[in-house]
C-alpha positions as a Python dict, from the first residue, in 0.01 Angstrom:
ca = {
    (1, 'X'): (0, 0, 0),
    (2, 'X'): (18, 373, -56),
    (3, 'X'): (-20, 614, -348),
    (4, 'X'): (284, 692, -558),
    (5, 'X'): (481, 1007, -479),
    (6, 'X'): (368, 1336, -632),
    (7, 'X'): (484, 1696, -637),
    (8, 'X'): (178, 1888, -520),
    (9, 'X'): (377, 2122, -294),
    (10, 'X'): (448, 2401, -541),
    (11, 'X'): (311, 2724, -399),
    (12, 'X'): (142, 2532, -114),
    (13, 'X'): (39, 2710, 204),
    (14, 'X'): (222, 2629, 530),
    (15, 'X'): (110, 2293, 666),
    (16, 'X'): (-5, 2294, 1032),
    (17, 'X'): (-120, 1948, 1141),
    (18, 'X'): (-456, 1937, 1323),
    (19, 'X'): (-540, 1564, 1298),
    (20, 'X'): (-351, 1241, 1235),
    (21, 'X'): (-421, 876, 1152),
    (22, 'X'): (-217, 563, 1082),
    (23, 'X'): (-394, 407, 780),
    (24, 'X'): (-437, 29, 795),
    (25, 'X'): (-163, -166, 610),
    (26, 'X'): (41, 154, 554),
    (27, 'X'): (372, 55, 715),
    (28, 'X'): (563, 346, 872),
    (29, 'X'): (319, 594, 722),
    (30, 'X'): (91, 849, 891),
    (31, 'X'): (-185, 1059, 736),
    (32, 'X'): (-199, 1421, 856),
    (33, 'X'): (-481, 1671, 815),
    (34, 'X'): (-400, 2040, 827),
    (35, 'X'): (-549, 2369, 944),
    (36, 'X'): (-599, 2463, 578),
    (37, 'X'): (-792, 2143, 497),
    (38, 'X'): (-509, 1960, 318),
    (39, 'X'): (-415, 1591, 355),
    (40, 'X'): (-51, 1475, 354),
    (41, 'X'): (93, 1124, 383),
    (42, 'X'): (431, 1104, 557),
    (43, 'X'): (681, 825, 611),
    (44, 'X'): (768, 863, 979),
    (45, 'X'): (1077, 642, 948),
    (46, 'X'): (1244, 837, 668),
    (47, 'X'): (1075, 1164, 778),
    (48, 'X'): (973, 1240, 420),
    (49, 'X'): (649, 1352, 259),
    (50, 'X'): (513, 1068, 45),
    (51, 'X'): (203, 1229, -104),
    (52, 'X'): (-2, 1547, -95),
    (53, 'X'): (-360, 1454, -182),
    (54, 'X'): (-540, 1645, -451),
    (55, 'X'): (-877, 1527, -320),
    (56, 'X'): (-781, 1679, 15),
    (57, 'X'): (-751, 2017, -156),
    (58, 'X'): (-1131, 2015, -191),
    (59, 'X'): (-1148, 2045, 186),
    (60, 'X'): (-976, 2382, 183),
    (61, 'X'): (-1320, 2542, 142),
    (62, 'X'): (-1438, 2370, 461),
    (63, 'X'): (-1174, 2481, 709),
    (64, 'X'): (-938, 2272, 919),
    (65, 'X'): (-938, 1894, 926),
    (66, 'X'): (-1071, 1812, 1273),
    (67, 'X'): (-1117, 1432, 1263),
    (68, 'X'): (-988, 1127, 1074),
    (69, 'X'): (-1114, 767, 1090),
    (70, 'X'): (-1010, 441, 926),
    (71, 'X'): (-1284, 240, 757),
    (72, 'X'): (-1285, -143, 757),
    (73, 'X'): (-1162, -120, 396),
    (74, 'X'): (-793, -64, 331),
    (75, 'X'): (-719, 271, 165),
    (76, 'X'): (-1058, 423, 262),
    (77, 'X'): (-1082, 685, 540),
    (78, 'X'): (-1332, 945, 662),
    (79, 'X'): (-1227, 1308, 696),
    (80, 'X'): (-1415, 1561, 912),
    (81, 'X'): (-1384, 1939, 881),
    (82, 'X'): (-1440, 2245, 1096),
    (83, 'X'): (-1761, 2350, 917),
    (84, 'X'): (-1927, 2007, 960),
    (85, 'X'): (-1834, 1872, 615),
    (86, 'X'): (-1746, 1500, 598),
    (87, 'X'): (-1569, 1326, 310),
    (88, 'X'): (-1506, 954, 259),
    (89, 'X'): (-1180, 931, 62),
    (90, 'X'): (-998, 651, -121),
    (91, 'X'): (-632, 722, -46),
    (92, 'X'): (-489, 483, -304),
    (93, 'X'): (-676, 646, -593),
    (94, 'X'): (-687, 996, -441),
    (95, 'X'): (-1062, 1016, -495),
    (96, 'X'): (-1355, 1139, -286),
    (97, 'X'): (-1617, 861, -275),
    (98, 'X'): (-1901, 1044, -99),
    (99, 'X'): (-1966, 1351, 115),
    (100, 'X'): (-2200, 1446, 399),
    (101, 'X'): (-2263, 1760, 603),
    (102, 'X'): (-2362, 1814, 965),
    (103, 'X'): (-2371, 2194, 959),
    (104, 'X'): (-2643, 2210, 1225),
    (105, 'X'): (-2419, 2021, 1468),
    (106, 'X'): (-2108, 2229, 1399),
    (107, 'X'): (-1755, 2104, 1349),
    (108, 'X'): (-1680, 1732, 1334),
    (109, 'X'): (-1511, 1627, 1658),
    (110, 'X'): (-1498, 1248, 1604),
    (111, 'X'): (-1572, 984, 1339),
    (112, 'X'): (-1612, 607, 1361),
    (113, 'X'): (-1722, 329, 1123),
    (114, 'X'): (-1948, 46, 1235),
    (115, 'X'): (-1788, -288, 1143),
    (116, 'X'): (-2018, -561, 1270),
    (117, 'X'): (-2274, -613, 989),
    (118, 'X'): (-2405, -489, 656),
    (119, 'X'): (-2239, -408, 327),
    (120, 'X'): (-2108, -65, 237),
    (121, 'X'): (-2160, 11, -130),
    (122, 'X'): (-1905, 288, -140),
    (123, 'X'): (-1844, 215, -504),
    (124, 'X'): (-1692, -98, -650),
    (125, 'X'): (-1480, 116, -881),
    (126, 'X'): (-1315, 263, -573),
    (127, 'X'): (-1216, -71, -429),
    (128, 'X'): (-1442, -40, -125),
    (129, 'X'): (-1726, -271, -227),
    (130, 'X'): (-1813, -556, 7),
    (131, 'X'): (-1683, -385, 319),
    (132, 'X'): (-1822, -514, 647),
    (133, 'X'): (-1975, -182, 744),
    (134, 'X'): (-2284, 21, 657),
    (135, 'X'): (-2281, 310, 905),
    (136, 'X'): (-2060, 604, 992),
    (137, 'X'): (-2110, 801, 1314),
    (138, 'X'): (-1999, 1163, 1347),
    (139, 'X'): (-2011, 1390, 1651),
    (140, 'X'): (-1992, 1761, 1725),
    (141, 'X'): (-2014, 2036, 1988),
    (142, 'X'): (-2389, 1990, 2050),
    (143, 'X'): (-2349, 1646, 2210),
    (144, 'X'): (-2546, 1467, 1935),
    (145, 'X'): (-2451, 1145, 1756),
    (146, 'X'): (-2516, 1165, 1380),
    (147, 'X'): (-2557, 831, 1199),
    (148, 'X'): (-2490, 816, 824),
    (149, 'X'): (-2603, 530, 597),
    (150, 'X'): (-2307, 452, 368),
    (151, 'X'): (-2507, 216, 149),
    (152, 'X'): (-2776, 472, 65),
    (153, 'X'): (-2539, 768, 106),
    (154, 'X'): (-2776, 967, 327),
    (155, 'X'): (-2851, 1063, 687),
    (156, 'X'): (-3000, 779, 890),
    (157, 'X'): (-3080, 942, 1224),
    (158, 'X'): (-2960, 1192, 1484),
    (159, 'X'): (-2937, 1100, 1853),
    (160, 'X'): (-2983, 1435, 2029),
    (161, 'X'): (-2856, 1496, 2381),
    (162, 'X'): (-2623, 1197, 2393),
    (163, 'X'): (-2385, 1419, 2590),
    (164, 'X'): (-2412, 1757, 2759),
    (165, 'X'): (-2172, 1961, 2553),
    (166, 'X'): (-1910, 1851, 2305),
    (167, 'X'): (-1844, 1485, 2228),
    (168, 'X'): (-1467, 1443, 2252),
    (169, 'X'): (-1423, 1091, 2116),
    (170, 'X'): (-1629, 809, 1965),
    (171, 'X'): (-1525, 457, 1863),
    (172, 'X'): (-1714, 143, 1760),
    (173, 'X'): (-1591, -177, 1919),
    (174, 'X'): (-1453, -420, 1655),
    (175, 'X'): (-1726, -641, 1503),
    (176, 'X'): (-1979, -529, 1764),
    (177, 'X'): (-2283, -295, 1737),
    (178, 'X'): (-2142, -104, 2035),
    (179, 'X'): (-2023, 258, 2030),
    (180, 'X'): (-1813, 403, 2312),
    (181, 'X'): (-1824, 782, 2353),
    (182, 'X'): (-1685, 1037, 2596),
    (183, 'X'): (-1762, 1406, 2630),
    (184, 'X'): (-1693, 1733, 2804),
    (185, 'X'): (-1962, 1635, 3057),
    (186, 'X'): (-1713, 1398, 3226),
    (187, 'X'): (-1902, 1089, 3110),
    (188, 'X'): (-1816, 764, 2937),
    (189, 'X'): (-2113, 601, 2761),
    (190, 'X'): (-2165, 272, 2579),
    (191, 'X'): (-2440, 269, 2312),
    (192, 'X'): (-2590, -39, 2147),
    (193, 'X'): (-2725, -2, 1793),
    (194, 'X'): (-3020, -240, 1781),
    (195, 'X'): (-3309, -8, 1691),
    (196, 'X'): (-3521, -57, 1376),
    (197, 'X'): (-3429, 288, 1242),
    (198, 'X'): (-3057, 219, 1277),
    (199, 'X'): (-3014, 440, 1583),
    (200, 'X'): (-2883, 332, 1921),
    (201, 'X'): (-2978, 336, 2287),
    (202, 'X'): (-2774, 385, 2600),
    (203, 'X'): (-2651, 53, 2740),
    (204, 'X'): (-2408, 155, 3016),
    (205, 'X'): (-2252, 475, 3143),
    (206, 'X'): (-2011, 614, 3400),
    (207, 'X'): (-2036, 979, 3490),
    (208, 'X'): (-1928, 1230, 3751),
    (209, 'X'): (-1956, 1605, 3799),
    (210, 'X'): (-1823, 1801, 3503),
    (211, 'X'): (-1788, 2119, 3712),
    (212, 'X'): (-1622, 2145, 4055),
    (213, 'X'): (-1820, 1983, 4340),
    (214, 'X'): (-1906, 2226, 4619),
    (215, 'X'): (-2056, 2000, 4888),
    (216, 'X'): (-1966, 1639, 4977),
    (217, 'X'): (-2128, 1437, 5256),
    (218, 'X'): (-2149, 1072, 5359),
    (219, 'X'): (-2492, 914, 5378),
    (220, 'X'): (-2593, 632, 5611),
    (221, 'X'): (-2497, 468, 5936),
    (222, 'X'): (-2535, 772, 6162),
    (223, 'X'): (-2848, 685, 6360),
    (224, 'X'): (-2972, 383, 6551),
    (225, 'X'): (-3301, 416, 6369),
    (226, 'X'): (-3130, 356, 6038),
    (227, 'X'): (-2941, 52, 6157),
    (228, 'X'): (-3248, -91, 6321),
    (229, 'X'): (-3439, -46, 5998),
    (230, 'X'): (-3191, -268, 5818),
    (231, 'X'): (-3007, 7, 5630),
    (232, 'X'): (-2640, -12, 5549),
    (233, 'X'): (-2428, 76, 5849),
    (234, 'X'): (-2093, 116, 5678),
    (235, 'X'): (-2173, 466, 5544),
    (236, 'X'): (-2029, 386, 5202),
    (237, 'X'): (-2269, 615, 5016),
    (238, 'X'): (-2158, 969, 4928),
    (239, 'X'): (-2386, 1252, 4815),
    (240, 'X'): (-2230, 1545, 4629),
    (241, 'X'): (-2348, 1875, 4481),
    (242, 'X'): (-2158, 2067, 4215),
    (243, 'X'): (-2153, 2378, 4004),
    (244, 'X'): (-2291, 2171, 3716),
    (245, 'X'): (-2638, 2199, 3882),
    (246, 'X'): (-2639, 1827, 3968),
    (247, 'X'): (-2692, 1630, 4287),
    (248, 'X'): (-2518, 1293, 4260),
    (249, 'X'): (-2473, 981, 4471),
    (250, 'X'): (-2167, 756, 4469),
    (251, 'X'): (-2071, 429, 4635),
    (252, 'X'): (-1709, 424, 4747),
    (253, 'X'): (-1671, 56, 4645),
    (254, 'X'): (-1943, -24, 4389),
    (255, 'X'): (-1897, 229, 4111),
    (256, 'X'): (-2195, 86, 3920),
    (257, 'X'): (-2424, 244, 4182),
    (258, 'X'): (-2311, 597, 4099),
    (259, 'X'): (-2586, 810, 3946),
    (260, 'X'): (-2737, 1155, 3929),
    (261, 'X'): (-3052, 1220, 4128),
    (262, 'X'): (-3329, 1292, 3879),
    (263, 'X'): (-3482, 1637, 3836),
    (264, 'X'): (-3756, 1509, 3607),
    (265, 'X'): (-3787, 1438, 3236),
    (266, 'X'): (-3580, 1738, 3129),
    (267, 'X'): (-3470, 1592, 2795),
    (268, 'X'): (-3832, 1537, 2692),
    (269, 'X'): (-3922, 1890, 2802),
    (270, 'X'): (-3637, 2033, 2594),
    (271, 'X'): (-3755, 1839, 2288),
    (272, 'X'): (-4109, 1969, 2330),
    (273, 'X'): (-3986, 2328, 2361),
    (274, 'X'): (-3763, 2314, 2054),
    (275, 'X'): (-3957, 2074, 1832),
    (276, 'X'): (-3744, 1959, 1539),
    (277, 'X'): (-3456, 2186, 1640),
    (278, 'X'): (-3394, 2011, 1972),
    (279, 'X'): (-3024, 1956, 2031),
    (280, 'X'): (-2908, 2194, 1759),
    (281, 'X'): (-2665, 2476, 1828),
    (282, 'X'): (-2837, 2748, 2034),
    (283, 'X'): (-3141, 2533, 2115),
    (284, 'X'): (-3274, 2476, 2468),
    (285, 'X'): (-3092, 2187, 2636),
    (286, 'X'): (-3189, 1968, 2928),
    (287, 'X'): (-2906, 2137, 3121),
    (288, 'X'): (-3079, 2475, 3075),
    (289, 'X'): (-3392, 2343, 3251),
    (290, 'X'): (-3215, 2216, 3562),
    (291, 'X'): (-3243, 2378, 3902),
    (292, 'X'): (-2975, 2636, 3972),
    (293, 'X'): (-2653, 2525, 4142),
    (294, 'X'): (-2692, 2391, 4495),
    (295, 'X'): (-2533, 2617, 4757),
    (296, 'X'): (-2599, 2380, 5048),
    (297, 'X'): (-2780, 2058, 5136),
    (298, 'X'): (-2833, 1831, 5430),
    (299, 'X'): (-2988, 1491, 5485),
    (300, 'X'): (-3095, 1241, 5746),
    (301, 'X'): (-3155, 874, 5673),
    (302, 'X'): (-3401, 847, 5964),
    (303, 'X'): (-3727, 712, 5821),
    (304, 'X'): (-3580, 758, 5474),
    (305, 'X'): (-3804, 483, 5342),
    (306, 'X'): (-4114, 665, 5458),
    (307, 'X'): (-4051, 1018, 5332),
    (308, 'X'): (-3791, 1243, 5170),
    (309, 'X'): (-3456, 1261, 5346),
    (310, 'X'): (-3254, 1525, 5153),
    (311, 'X'): (-3318, 1898, 5135),
    (312, 'X'): (-3136, 2148, 4913),
    (313, 'X'): (-3117, 2524, 4876),
    (314, 'X'): (-3005, 2680, 4550),
    (315, 'X'): (-2823, 2988, 4429),
    (316, 'X'): (-3051, 3290, 4373),
    (317, 'X'): (-3360, 3086, 4465),
    (318, 'X'): (-3565, 3161, 4781),
    (319, 'X'): (-3695, 2804, 4778),
    (320, 'X'): (-3598, 2464, 4915),
    (321, 'X'): (-3638, 2132, 4736),
    (322, 'X'): (-3667, 1789, 4893),
    (323, 'X'): (-3532, 1467, 4748),
    (324, 'X'): (-3568, 1095, 4808),
    (325, 'X'): (-3235, 915, 4832),
    (326, 'X'): (-3403, 576, 4795),
    (327, 'X'): (-3585, 683, 4476),
    (328, 'X'): (-3289, 895, 4361),
    (329, 'X'): (-3503, 1188, 4253),
    (330, 'X'): (-3635, 1532, 4344),
    (331, 'X'): (-3985, 1493, 4481),
    (332, 'X'): (-4133, 1841, 4521),
    (333, 'X'): (-4078, 2206, 4615),
    (334, 'X'): (-4090, 2214, 4993),
    (335, 'X'): (-4132, 2579, 5089),
    (336, 'X'): (-4018, 2932, 5007),
    (337, 'X'): (-3797, 3171, 5202),
    (338, 'X'): (-3805, 3549, 5211),
    (339, 'X'): (-3452, 3546, 5062),
    (340, 'X'): (-3212, 3274, 4940),
    (341, 'X'): (-3092, 3068, 5242),
    (342, 'X'): (-2724, 3041, 5328),
    (343, 'X'): (-2734, 2692, 5477),
    (344, 'X'): (-2961, 2409, 5588),
    (345, 'X'): (-2929, 2129, 5839),
    (346, 'X'): (-3142, 1854, 5990),
    (347, 'X'): (-3224, 1800, 6357),
    (348, 'X'): (-3285, 1427, 6394),
    (349, 'X'): (-3482, 1234, 6652),
    (350, 'X'): (-3547, 863, 6664),
    (351, 'X'): (-3891, 897, 6506),
    (352, 'X'): (-3895, 1241, 6348),
    (353, 'X'): (-3685, 1473, 6133),
    (354, 'X'): (-3686, 1852, 6154),
    (355, 'X'): (-3522, 2110, 5927),
    (356, 'X'): (-3356, 2434, 6031),
}
């Protein structure tokens, strides 16, 4: 179905599409959102405008339409705007059912309805009663996931620091409490919503450097001591450092073993520093607490199970840090230099490891 044609174009501003959606059951029709906040329904087969929504005109005070999402109910969609305003709209009746605002998180970059359980009381008069959904997730430039309760028409919870930087896309899997997100931090994350407060937790993730890597080295299989100790001799592990202030390890075959070496509980430290404002625009992020970018590193797997086997030097820091590859974390500050070092390398013996 679709609303009947209207003539809302008299004196209308130029229409520049900024978002699009194919509404469920709307054959050959596409919904467009514009830079001025308007909503238009077009027939892509006949290339004609079917309807200019009057309810969409309310969004003109909120800037461009930046996100559109189909709900599990035919005719009902969510519309996100540049100022963080969110409207749930019944297309058939051209009526706004409910509104939310995520002004602290900035513009809406993605929207997705949960479809696995619950009942959304979006108003029986609007034809959306009994829908198999009760939550709407919105995202923004801060990297947070904002969960809205559609039944109670209020904010449920905010998952701060889900991504470093803007969340680009978010989508619930059909009839599953699983949300898939991706962000500017070059990560793909799967969240499961099984918490008592309606929020989610990280289930799986895949991530790489989100800034150019500057150092890449293979780890393993270079000394007799390592092989005799039972370590992997194929040298399939890769350690990389990048301009994103991260030290990461990868396995050239088993991608599930890829991870970032820990620099401590930075997310918890950021929350303590910012209190209730953690994750908001301008607040201290975990990224801000990381060590500066690594300018060089070296490693030796000799006796790696007994002590640290990676050492790094950092930009504008006259200090070296040592890491444990086995524990995948930074262990402690090793020593200080008179000035920032240009490079580091190990001198390895069968029983000992020295650093130059």
